[in-house]
Every structure is written in structure tokens, then in C-alpha cells.
Amino acid sequence: MGIGSNLISIVELDSNGFKHSSFETIHAAKQLSNAGWGPVTAIAFTNNNSLDTKELFQYRADKVLLLVHPSFETYNRWAMTKALESLIEPNSTILMGATIHGKELAASLSATLDAGLASDCIALEPGENGALTARRPVYAGKAYSSLTLEGDKHKICTLRTNVFRPEGPDTSLSGDPEVLEVSPASNLIEKILEVSKSGAKKDITEARIVVSGGMGLGEPANFKLVEDLAEVLDAAVGASRNVVDEGWRPYSNQVGQTGRTVSPDLYIACGISGAIQHIAGMSSSKCIVAINKDPYAPIFSIADYGIVGDVLEILPLLTEEFRSLLKP
Ligand SMILES: Cc1cc2nc3c(=O)[nH]c(=O)nc-3n(C[C@H](O)[C@H](O)[C@H](O)COP(=O)(O)OP(=O)(O)OC[C@H]3O[C@@H](n4cnc5c(N)ncnc54)[C@H](O)[C@@H]3O)c2cc1C
């Protein structure tokens, strides 16, 4: 059985429902659809055959396909790859978020389907005869590469989160999903035994505001100052690699080349030097604020606003100021 559409958005769920990156991939697919490509099918993996999918329609998916199997209670790379393998119609374009899971699933699908893959895209441009040109940051964000996927093989792209911003939901839109019970389990080579949560309140790759701390905080207890500001701003907490290596914060907080890539509206770097490997993970933030006691710290070269001073003194002042400004 085929999916009946060549434009596919793979959507992701967490305990709060669909992740925002899902709506971003639908939006990016819809832009291609509006340029004359086919309708957009959003595909969700779930163990719940009555999953509420109205948001996917409201974010303008033309069709929704629920692939249902007990193993889809959690992310399951191999089972998901196997379920998609037999369903994807020839010459399909498959978009998913450049999230931890999206990046792995895209690579797995690319190998399984022998398809071209452009990862961490920040723009997509449709070309002649179904060609698709993807723009992606390379060399730790110092340059951009344009990569064209063409020919009649599948095309797979992962999209940097917070870049393909959709319009809000259109609540007049609705639809019924197609529900397909799949059975990818016969040749499973991976089984999820346990899922442990990091304890982070917000995923740094999805947050609109990230407050990140570095070694300039001096000691782990001072991260409380970063957490306080993050709480007032409804932000996620990030960290430099050295902080993570020291065990002050979990790896899921790490921003940078060997951590996560973030593109929030506002990134506040607190006591972070701005090494190239850190900048690689946050330079596409819309507005960067840096607090550092060294006026020559490299972070100031990419900051929109810089505060030269002691982060331990400045953070409580900022938190109080925002608290009174944002008071309901
Ligand atoms: C292969 C490789 C991959 C890497 N990947 C990553 C990565 O993914 N992410 C990452 O972050 N790094 C990564 N790094 C490490 C990177 O090179 C830097 O070492 C690291 O980012 C530095 O962390 P930091 O800025 O917290 O610490 P430091 O370099 O020690 O900087 C601390 C800063 O705080 C300032 N400061 C000190 N006290 C105060 C104060 N009281 N008030 C205000 N400011 C103060 C100092 O002036 C300084 O600028 C990688 C390195 C390598 C080699």
C-alpha cells in the first residue's frame, strides 16, 4: 500500500503532544506544495489508534497518516524505519525536524531507501524537474553550503528547529486521519528496554528563549542563577561543553558542535567565552545577549547586546528586572 503523496512530513510526539518542530516540517512541506508540488501528508508514529490529530490539520497538513504499533509508544528507530520502508512511494520528499530523533531516523531511512539526505537545512528551494536545493550551515556555521537533491530517488531533509516558522494554526481546518496498523516487529534488531527522562523542563532545541551558562559561573551551585532567569523568561537552560564535562549539567543541556544546535529568538550566554565549537551551536539565534567580565571575550563578536561584568552580580539583577516587567 502506498501513501498517495510525494510530500511527507514526519511528525514527532512527546508527553505534551506534537512537538513544535512537527508543525515546522508541515509548514516547509506546504511551501513546496504551494510551489506546485503534491499535497502534504503528515505521518505520526503512535501506539494510540485514536490519537487526536486536529493540530496537524490546523497547521495545514492535507492528509494525516497514523502508523500504529505497540512499539511506537516511544521513539524506536528501527521499527519506524521498517514501517516506512514499504510505504513510501517512489520519488518522495520526506521532511523531519533536525531533532535528536529526527536526525537518527533520517540517516536510517536514507540508508534503507538509498535516498539523498540533506541535514540541518535552514532553507529549501524547489527547482526544475523536482530538484530540491537545501541550504545548510557548514564549518561550524562559518559558511553555508547549497546542496541539490535531484533525480528520481527519494529526497530526505532534516530541518533546523525554530527556522521554518509556521503561521499559527487555522482552527477552521479539520480532517480525519487514515489509521494504519503496521507490523514491523518481525525482524526488529533493536528493542527499547527503558526510557529515562533527563529532568529538563524544556527541550533547548525547541525553546524560544535559551539561557546558557559557562565556566564563568564559577561553581555548579551558581547555575541556580541561570535557572532563576530561565524560569522567569519561560526559557530552557543550556550549557557550554566544559560545564557538561565537569558534570555540572547533563549532556542534554550542551550547546555546540558536539552538543545541540539551537536557533531560539533569544540566547543569553552567561559566563561563556564563545569558543568556535560553542558558537557553532547557537550562532543562528535571532538575538544574542552575552554577559562576560572580559570585554575581549570572543562571544561579544557575535552578540547583539553585550554586558561586561560579573555574571554573579548581573544575573540576579536581570531576573528581578524581568520578574517585575513580566508580572501579570
Ligand atoms: C572537538 C571539540 C568539540 C567541542 N564541542 C563543544 C561544544 O559542543 N560546546 C561547547 O560549548 N564547547 C565545545 N568545545 C569546547 C570549547 O572549545 C570551549 O573549551 C568551551 O566552549 C569553553 O567553555 P566556557 O566558555 O564555559 O569556559 P571558558 O573557556 O573557561 O570561559 C569562561 C568564560 O567566563 C568568563 N568569566 C569568568 N568568570 C566570570 C564572571 N564572574 N562573570 C562573567 N564572566 C566570567 C571568562 O572571561 C571566560 O570568557 C569543544 C572543543 C573541542 C576541541
Short mmCIF file of C-alpha atoms and ligand atoms in Angstrom, two decimals:
data_model
loop_
_atom_site.label_atom_id
_atom_site.label_comp_id
_atom_site.label_asym_id
_atom_site.label_seq_id
_atom_site.Cartn_x
_atom_site.Cartn_y
_atom_site.Cartn_z
CA MET A 1 0.00 0.00 0.00
CA GLY A 2 1.33 3.43 -0.84
CA ILE A 3 0.96 6.69 0.95
CA GLY A 4 -0.54 8.51 -2.02
CA SER A 5 1.54 11.65 -1.70
CA ASN A 6 5.09 12.59 -2.56
CA LEU A 7 5.49 15.24 0.13
CA ILE A 8 5.81 13.75 3.57
CA SER A 9 6.29 15.39 6.93
CA ILE A 10 7.30 13.01 9.70
CA VAL A 11 5.93 14.46 12.92
CA GLU A 12 7.13 13.84 16.48
CA LEU A 13 5.27 13.43 19.72
CA ASP A 14 6.33 13.85 23.30
CA SER A 15 4.38 13.70 26.54
CA ASN A 16 2.88 17.14 25.80
CA GLY A 17 1.60 16.18 22.34
CA PHE A 18 3.05 17.11 18.95
CA LYS A 19 6.42 18.83 19.13
CA HIS A 20 6.53 22.27 17.54
CA SER A 21 9.14 21.02 15.06
CA SER A 22 6.33 18.90 13.59
CA PHE A 23 4.38 21.98 12.58
CA GLU A 24 7.56 23.45 11.14
CA THR A 25 8.10 20.45 8.85
CA ILE A 26 4.46 20.61 7.73
CA HIS A 27 4.92 24.33 7.02
CA ALA A 28 8.09 23.72 4.98
CA ALA A 29 6.37 20.93 3.05
CA LYS A 30 3.36 23.16 2.47
CA GLN A 31 5.60 25.83 0.93
CA LEU A 32 6.80 23.23 -1.59
CA SER A 33 3.22 22.15 -2.14
CA ASN A 34 2.22 25.75 -2.83
CA ALA A 35 5.02 25.88 -5.41
CA GLY A 36 3.25 23.14 -7.37
CA TRP A 37 4.41 20.02 -5.58
CA GLY A 38 1.91 17.44 -4.32
CA PRO A 39 -0.25 17.53 -1.21
CA VAL A 40 1.36 17.20 2.20
CA THR A 41 0.94 14.02 4.20
CA ALA A 42 1.87 14.20 7.88
CA ILE A 43 2.90 10.83 9.29
CA ALA A 44 2.80 10.15 13.02
CA PHE A 45 4.03 7.02 14.77
CA THR A 46 1.88 6.07 17.72
CA ASN A 47 0.56 3.21 19.80
CA ASN A 48 -2.79 5.02 20.04
CA ASN A 49 -5.10 4.49 17.07
CA SER A 50 -7.42 7.28 18.24
CA LEU A 51 -4.67 9.89 18.64
CA ASP A 52 -6.03 13.43 18.33
CA THR A 53 -4.55 14.81 15.11
CA LYS A 54 -6.53 18.02 14.71
CA GLU A 55 -3.44 20.21 15.21
CA LEU A 56 -1.76 18.58 12.21
CA PHE A 57 -4.70 19.58 10.02
CA GLN A 58 -4.85 23.02 11.61
CA TYR A 59 -1.19 23.52 10.71
CA ARG A 60 -2.28 22.73 7.15
CA ALA A 61 -1.40 19.10 6.53
CA ASP A 62 -3.59 17.87 3.65
CA LYS A 63 -3.60 14.30 4.91
CA VAL A 64 -2.63 12.61 8.14
CA LEU A 65 -1.49 9.03 8.40
CA LEU A 66 -1.21 7.33 11.78
CA LEU A 67 1.14 4.37 11.77
CA VAL A 68 0.09 2.34 14.77
CA HIS A 69 2.09 -0.31 16.59
CA PRO A 70 2.69 -1.01 20.31
CA SER A 71 6.42 -0.40 19.85
CA PHE A 72 5.66 3.21 18.84
CA GLU A 73 4.85 4.10 22.44
CA THR A 74 8.36 5.53 22.40
CA TYR A 75 10.75 6.51 19.64
CA ASN A 76 12.04 3.35 18.01
CA ARG A 77 14.41 3.99 15.15
CA TRP A 78 14.48 0.54 13.61
CA ALA A 79 10.76 -0.20 13.89
CA MET A 80 9.93 3.20 12.42
CA THR A 81 12.36 2.77 9.54
CA LYS A 82 10.92 -0.65 8.78
CA ALA A 83 7.35 0.65 8.92
CA LEU A 84 8.14 3.45 6.47
CA GLU A 85 10.24 1.36 4.11
CA SER A 86 7.34 -0.41 2.45
CA LEU A 87 5.00 2.61 2.47
CA ILE A 88 6.98 5.37 0.88
CA GLU A 89 6.01 5.86 -2.75
CA PRO A 90 8.74 6.35 -5.36
CA ASN A 91 10.25 9.82 -5.71
CA SER A 92 9.06 11.07 -2.35
CA THR A 93 10.37 14.08 -0.45
CA ILE A 94 10.48 13.42 3.27
CA LEU A 95 10.95 16.24 5.79
CA MET A 96 11.55 15.90 9.51
CA GLY A 97 12.94 18.04 12.32
CA ALA A 98 16.70 18.06 12.92
CA THR A 99 15.96 16.84 16.43
CA ILE A 100 17.87 14.09 18.20
CA HIS A 101 15.39 11.51 16.92
CA GLY A 102 14.78 13.16 13.55
CA LYS A 103 18.47 13.18 12.73
CA GLU A 104 18.84 9.48 13.53
CA LEU A 105 15.67 8.41 11.76
CA ALA A 106 16.62 10.43 8.67
CA ALA A 107 20.03 8.76 8.47
CA SER A 108 18.47 5.34 8.97
CA LEU A 109 15.84 5.95 6.29
CA SER A 110 18.41 7.38 3.91
CA ALA A 111 20.49 4.22 4.16
CA THR A 112 17.47 1.91 3.93
CA LEU A 113 15.85 3.69 0.98
CA ASP A 114 19.14 4.58 -0.73
CA ALA A 115 17.95 8.19 -0.67
CA GLY A 116 19.80 11.51 -0.70
CA LEU A 117 19.89 13.28 2.64
CA ALA A 118 20.41 16.96 3.43
CA SER A 119 20.69 17.51 7.17
CA ASP A 120 20.10 20.59 9.34
CA CYS A 121 18.58 22.64 6.49
CA ILE A 122 17.73 26.30 7.04
CA ALA A 123 16.11 26.91 3.61
CA LEU A 124 14.61 24.77 0.85
CA GLU A 125 14.25 25.90 -2.74
CA PRO A 126 12.28 23.86 -5.31
CA GLY A 127 13.96 23.64 -8.72
CA GLU A 128 13.37 22.20 -12.20
CA ASN A 129 12.06 18.66 -12.59
CA GLY A 130 11.51 18.08 -8.89
CA ALA A 131 15.02 19.08 -7.85
CA LEU A 132 15.32 20.45 -4.33
CA THR A 133 18.12 22.75 -3.21
CA ALA A 134 18.82 22.79 0.52
CA ARG A 135 20.85 25.49 2.26
CA ARG A 136 22.77 24.32 5.32
CA PRO A 137 25.38 25.80 7.64
CA VAL A 138 28.79 24.10 7.42
CA TYR A 139 32.23 24.52 9.06
CA ALA A 140 30.69 25.25 12.46
CA GLY A 141 28.37 27.87 10.99
CA LYS A 142 31.15 29.86 9.29
CA ALA A 143 29.82 29.14 5.78
CA TYR A 144 26.69 27.92 4.04
CA SER A 145 26.51 25.12 1.54
CA SER A 146 23.84 24.66 -1.11
CA LEU A 147 23.12 21.06 -1.87
CA THR A 148 20.78 19.98 -4.66
CA LEU A 149 18.93 16.68 -4.44
CA GLU A 150 17.72 15.64 -7.87
CA GLY A 151 16.78 12.62 -9.92
CA ASP A 152 14.03 10.14 -9.22
CA LYS A 153 15.25 8.80 -5.88
CA HIS A 154 13.69 9.83 -2.59
CA LYS A 155 14.88 13.08 -1.04
CA ILE A 156 15.18 13.40 2.73
CA CYS A 157 15.80 16.65 4.61
CA THR A 158 16.06 17.39 8.30
CA LEU A 159 15.12 20.97 9.17
CA ARG A 160 16.82 23.06 11.85
CA THR A 161 14.22 23.71 14.51
CA ASN A 162 12.79 27.21 15.04
CA VAL A 163 13.75 28.25 11.47
CA PHE A 164 10.73 27.26 9.35
CA ARG A 165 8.22 29.16 11.46
CA PRO A 166 4.61 28.38 10.52
CA GLU A 167 1.73 30.79 10.76
CA GLY A 168 -0.47 29.96 13.72
CA PRO A 169 -3.00 27.15 13.49
CA ASP A 170 -6.12 27.68 11.37
CA THR A 171 -8.80 26.35 13.68
CA SER A 172 -11.33 26.20 10.85
CA LEU A 173 -9.36 23.31 9.31
CA SER A 174 -10.09 19.73 10.27
CA GLY A 175 -9.91 16.21 8.91
CA ASP A 176 -9.85 12.55 9.76
CA PRO A 177 -6.56 10.69 9.82
CA GLU A 178 -6.00 7.45 7.97
CA VAL A 179 -5.12 4.84 10.58
CA LEU A 180 -2.83 2.03 9.57
CA GLU A 181 -1.91 -0.80 11.93
CA VAL A 182 1.60 -1.81 10.93
CA SER A 183 3.64 -4.80 11.97
CA PRO A 184 7.31 -4.01 11.66
CA ALA A 185 8.24 -6.21 14.59
CA SER A 186 9.10 -9.50 12.86
CA ASN A 187 12.70 -8.57 12.10
CA LEU A 188 13.40 -5.99 14.78
CA ILE A 189 17.06 -5.72 15.69
CA GLU A 190 16.54 -3.10 18.39
CA LYS A 191 14.23 -3.18 21.37
CA ILE A 192 13.68 -0.23 23.71
CA LEU A 193 14.01 -1.58 27.25
CA GLU A 194 13.76 1.65 29.20
CA VAL A 195 13.30 5.36 28.62
CA SER A 196 14.78 7.66 31.24
CA LYS A 197 13.89 11.34 31.27
CA SER A 198 16.60 13.97 31.65
CA GLY A 199 14.53 16.04 34.05
CA ALA A 200 14.90 19.14 31.88
CA LYS A 201 11.74 21.23 31.94
CA LYS A 202 12.18 22.37 28.33
CA ASP A 203 13.99 20.98 25.31
CA ILE A 204 16.68 23.51 24.35
CA THR A 205 16.23 22.82 20.63
CA GLU A 206 12.56 23.76 20.76
CA ALA A 207 12.62 26.67 23.21
CA ARG A 208 12.08 30.25 22.01
CA ILE A 209 14.48 31.51 24.72
CA VAL A 210 17.62 29.75 25.96
CA VAL A 211 19.67 30.92 28.94
CA SER A 212 23.06 29.18 28.87
CA GLY A 213 25.78 29.07 31.48
CA GLY A 214 29.53 28.55 31.18
CA MET A 215 32.55 28.12 33.40
CA GLY A 216 32.32 31.81 34.30
CA LEU A 217 29.64 30.81 36.79
CA GLY A 218 32.47 29.51 38.94
CA GLU A 219 30.76 26.54 40.56
CA PRO A 220 27.74 24.29 39.95
CA ALA A 221 25.63 25.86 42.71
CA ASN A 222 25.69 29.17 40.82
CA PHE A 223 23.71 27.58 37.99
CA LYS A 224 20.71 28.36 40.19
CA LEU A 225 21.08 31.95 38.93
CA VAL A 226 20.73 30.72 35.34
CA GLU A 227 17.74 28.57 36.29
CA ASP A 228 16.04 31.50 38.02
CA LEU A 229 16.34 33.73 34.96
CA ALA A 230 15.20 30.86 32.72
CA GLU A 231 12.15 30.33 34.86
CA VAL A 232 11.11 33.98 34.74
CA LEU A 233 11.57 34.05 30.95
CA ASP A 234 9.94 30.64 30.42
CA ALA A 235 13.24 29.61 28.84
CA ALA A 236 15.28 26.42 28.56
CA VAL A 237 18.64 26.08 30.30
CA GLY A 238 21.72 25.45 28.15
CA ALA A 239 25.40 25.00 28.96
CA SER A 240 28.85 25.01 27.45
CA ARG A 241 30.67 21.75 26.97
CA ASN A 242 33.16 22.43 29.76
CA VAL A 243 30.28 22.77 32.19
CA VAL A 244 28.88 19.44 30.99
CA ASP A 245 32.30 17.77 31.08
CA GLU A 246 32.64 18.95 34.69
CA GLY A 247 29.34 17.24 35.48
CA TRP A 248 27.58 20.48 36.45
CA ARG A 249 24.82 19.92 33.89
CA PRO A 250 23.56 16.93 31.84
CA TYR A 251 24.66 16.43 28.25
CA SER A 252 21.15 17.26 27.03
CA ASN A 253 21.92 20.89 28.00
CA GLN A 254 25.08 21.14 25.90
CA VAL A 255 25.03 23.68 23.10
CA GLY A 256 27.63 23.46 20.37
CA GLN A 257 29.38 21.40 17.78
CA THR A 258 29.33 18.24 19.87
CA GLY A 259 26.09 19.15 21.64
CA ARG A 260 22.79 20.52 20.38
CA THR A 261 22.16 23.18 17.77
CA VAL A 262 19.68 25.84 18.85
CA SER A 263 18.03 28.75 17.00
CA PRO A 264 15.90 30.50 19.59
CA ASP A 265 14.58 34.06 19.37
CA LEU A 266 16.79 34.99 22.31
CA TYR A 267 20.02 33.33 23.52
CA ILE A 268 21.59 34.63 26.72
CA ALA A 269 25.19 33.43 27.19
CA CYS A 270 26.27 33.78 30.82
CA GLY A 271 29.98 33.43 31.53
CA ILE A 272 30.64 31.64 28.25
CA SER A 273 33.81 32.54 26.35
CA GLY A 274 32.37 31.96 22.87
CA ALA A 275 34.74 29.29 21.55
CA ILE A 276 34.07 28.38 17.92
CA GLN A 277 32.68 25.00 18.95
CA HIS A 278 30.11 26.70 21.16
CA ILE A 279 29.21 29.31 18.56
CA ALA A 280 28.59 26.50 16.05
CA GLY A 281 25.56 25.51 18.06
CA MET A 282 23.94 28.90 18.66
CA SER A 283 25.07 31.44 16.06
CA SER A 284 21.75 31.24 14.20
CA SER A 285 19.87 32.54 17.28
CA LYS A 286 17.84 35.61 16.33
CA CYS A 287 19.16 37.77 19.18
CA ILE A 288 22.26 37.00 21.26
CA VAL A 289 22.98 38.61 24.63
CA ALA A 290 26.35 37.92 26.25
CA ILE A 291 27.42 38.53 29.83
CA ASN A 292 31.17 38.23 30.41
CA LYS A 293 33.67 40.02 32.61
CA ASP A 294 36.27 40.00 29.83
CA PRO A 295 35.45 42.73 27.26
CA TYR A 296 37.58 40.88 24.69
CA ALA A 297 35.77 37.54 25.07
CA PRO A 298 35.01 36.13 21.58
CA ILE A 299 31.31 35.78 22.43
CA PHE A 300 30.98 39.58 22.09
CA SER A 301 31.93 39.38 18.40
CA ILE A 302 28.62 37.66 17.61
CA ALA A 303 26.47 39.21 20.36
CA ASP A 304 23.74 41.72 19.55
CA TYR A 305 23.93 43.04 23.10
CA GLY A 306 26.89 42.67 25.46
CA ILE A 307 27.10 43.22 29.20
CA VAL A 308 30.66 43.45 30.55
CA GLY A 309 30.65 42.50 34.20
CA ASP A 310 30.41 39.79 36.80
CA VAL A 311 27.72 37.28 35.82
CA LEU A 312 27.07 36.52 39.50
CA GLU A 313 26.03 40.13 40.08
CA ILE A 314 24.24 40.72 36.79
CA LEU A 315 22.05 37.60 36.64
CA PRO A 316 20.07 38.38 39.85
CA LEU A 317 19.52 41.96 38.63
CA LEU A 318 18.24 40.75 35.25
CA THR A 319 16.00 38.17 36.88
CA GLU A 320 14.44 40.76 39.21
CA GLU A 321 14.01 43.27 36.40
CA PHE A 322 12.30 40.73 34.11
CA ARG A 323 10.21 39.44 37.02
CA SER A 324 8.75 42.88 37.66
CA LEU A 325 8.38 43.66 33.93
CA LEU A 326 6.63 40.38 33.14
CA LYS A 327 4.48 40.33 36.27
CA PRO A 328 0.92 39.55 35.19
C1 LIG B 1 36.28 18.81 19.25
C2 LIG B 1 35.73 19.82 20.23
C3 LIG B 1 34.36 19.94 20.35
C4 LIG B 1 33.82 20.85 21.26
N1 LIG B 1 32.45 20.96 21.36
C5 LIG B 1 31.93 21.93 22.16
C6 LIG B 1 30.53 22.13 22.24
O1 LIG B 1 29.73 21.42 21.65
N2 LIG B 1 30.08 23.12 23.04
C7 LIG B 1 30.91 23.95 23.77
O2 LIG B 1 30.42 24.84 24.50
N3 LIG B 1 32.24 23.75 23.71
C8 LIG B 1 32.77 22.77 22.95
N4 LIG B 1 34.12 22.57 22.94
C9 LIG B 1 34.93 23.27 23.96
C10 LIG B 1 35.25 24.70 23.57
O3 LIG B 1 36.42 24.75 22.77
C11 LIG B 1 35.48 25.56 24.82
O4 LIG B 1 36.52 24.99 25.57
C12 LIG B 1 34.25 25.68 25.72
O5 LIG B 1 33.15 26.13 24.97
C13 LIG B 1 34.55 26.71 26.83
O6 LIG B 1 33.52 26.70 27.76
P1 LIG B 1 33.26 28.01 28.63
O7 LIG B 1 33.12 29.17 27.70
O8 LIG B 1 32.15 27.70 29.54
O9 LIG B 1 34.56 28.10 29.53
P2 LIG B 1 35.85 29.03 29.46
O10 LIG B 1 36.52 28.93 28.14
O11 LIG B 1 36.63 28.70 30.67
O12 LIG B 1 35.28 30.50 29.54
C14 LIG B 1 34.71 31.05 30.70
C15 LIG B 1 34.34 32.49 30.39
O13 LIG B 1 33.71 33.05 31.52
C16 LIG B 1 34.22 34.34 31.73
N5 LIG B 1 34.09 34.61 33.17
C17 LIG B 1 34.80 34.08 34.20
N6 LIG B 1 34.31 34.49 35.37
C18 LIG B 1 33.29 35.33 35.08
C19 LIG B 1 32.39 36.08 35.86
N7 LIG B 1 32.44 36.06 37.22
N8 LIG B 1 31.46 36.84 35.25
C20 LIG B 1 31.39 36.88 33.89
N9 LIG B 1 32.20 36.17 33.08
C21 LIG B 1 33.14 35.41 33.69
C22 LIG B 1 35.64 34.31 31.25
O14 LIG B 1 36.05 35.63 30.86
C23 LIG B 1 35.53 33.37 30.04
O15 LIG B 1 35.27 34.09 28.85
C24 LIG B 1 34.68 21.65 22.05
C25 LIG B 1 36.06 21.53 21.90
C26 LIG B 1 36.58 20.62 21.01
C27 LIG B 1 38.07 20.52 20.87
#
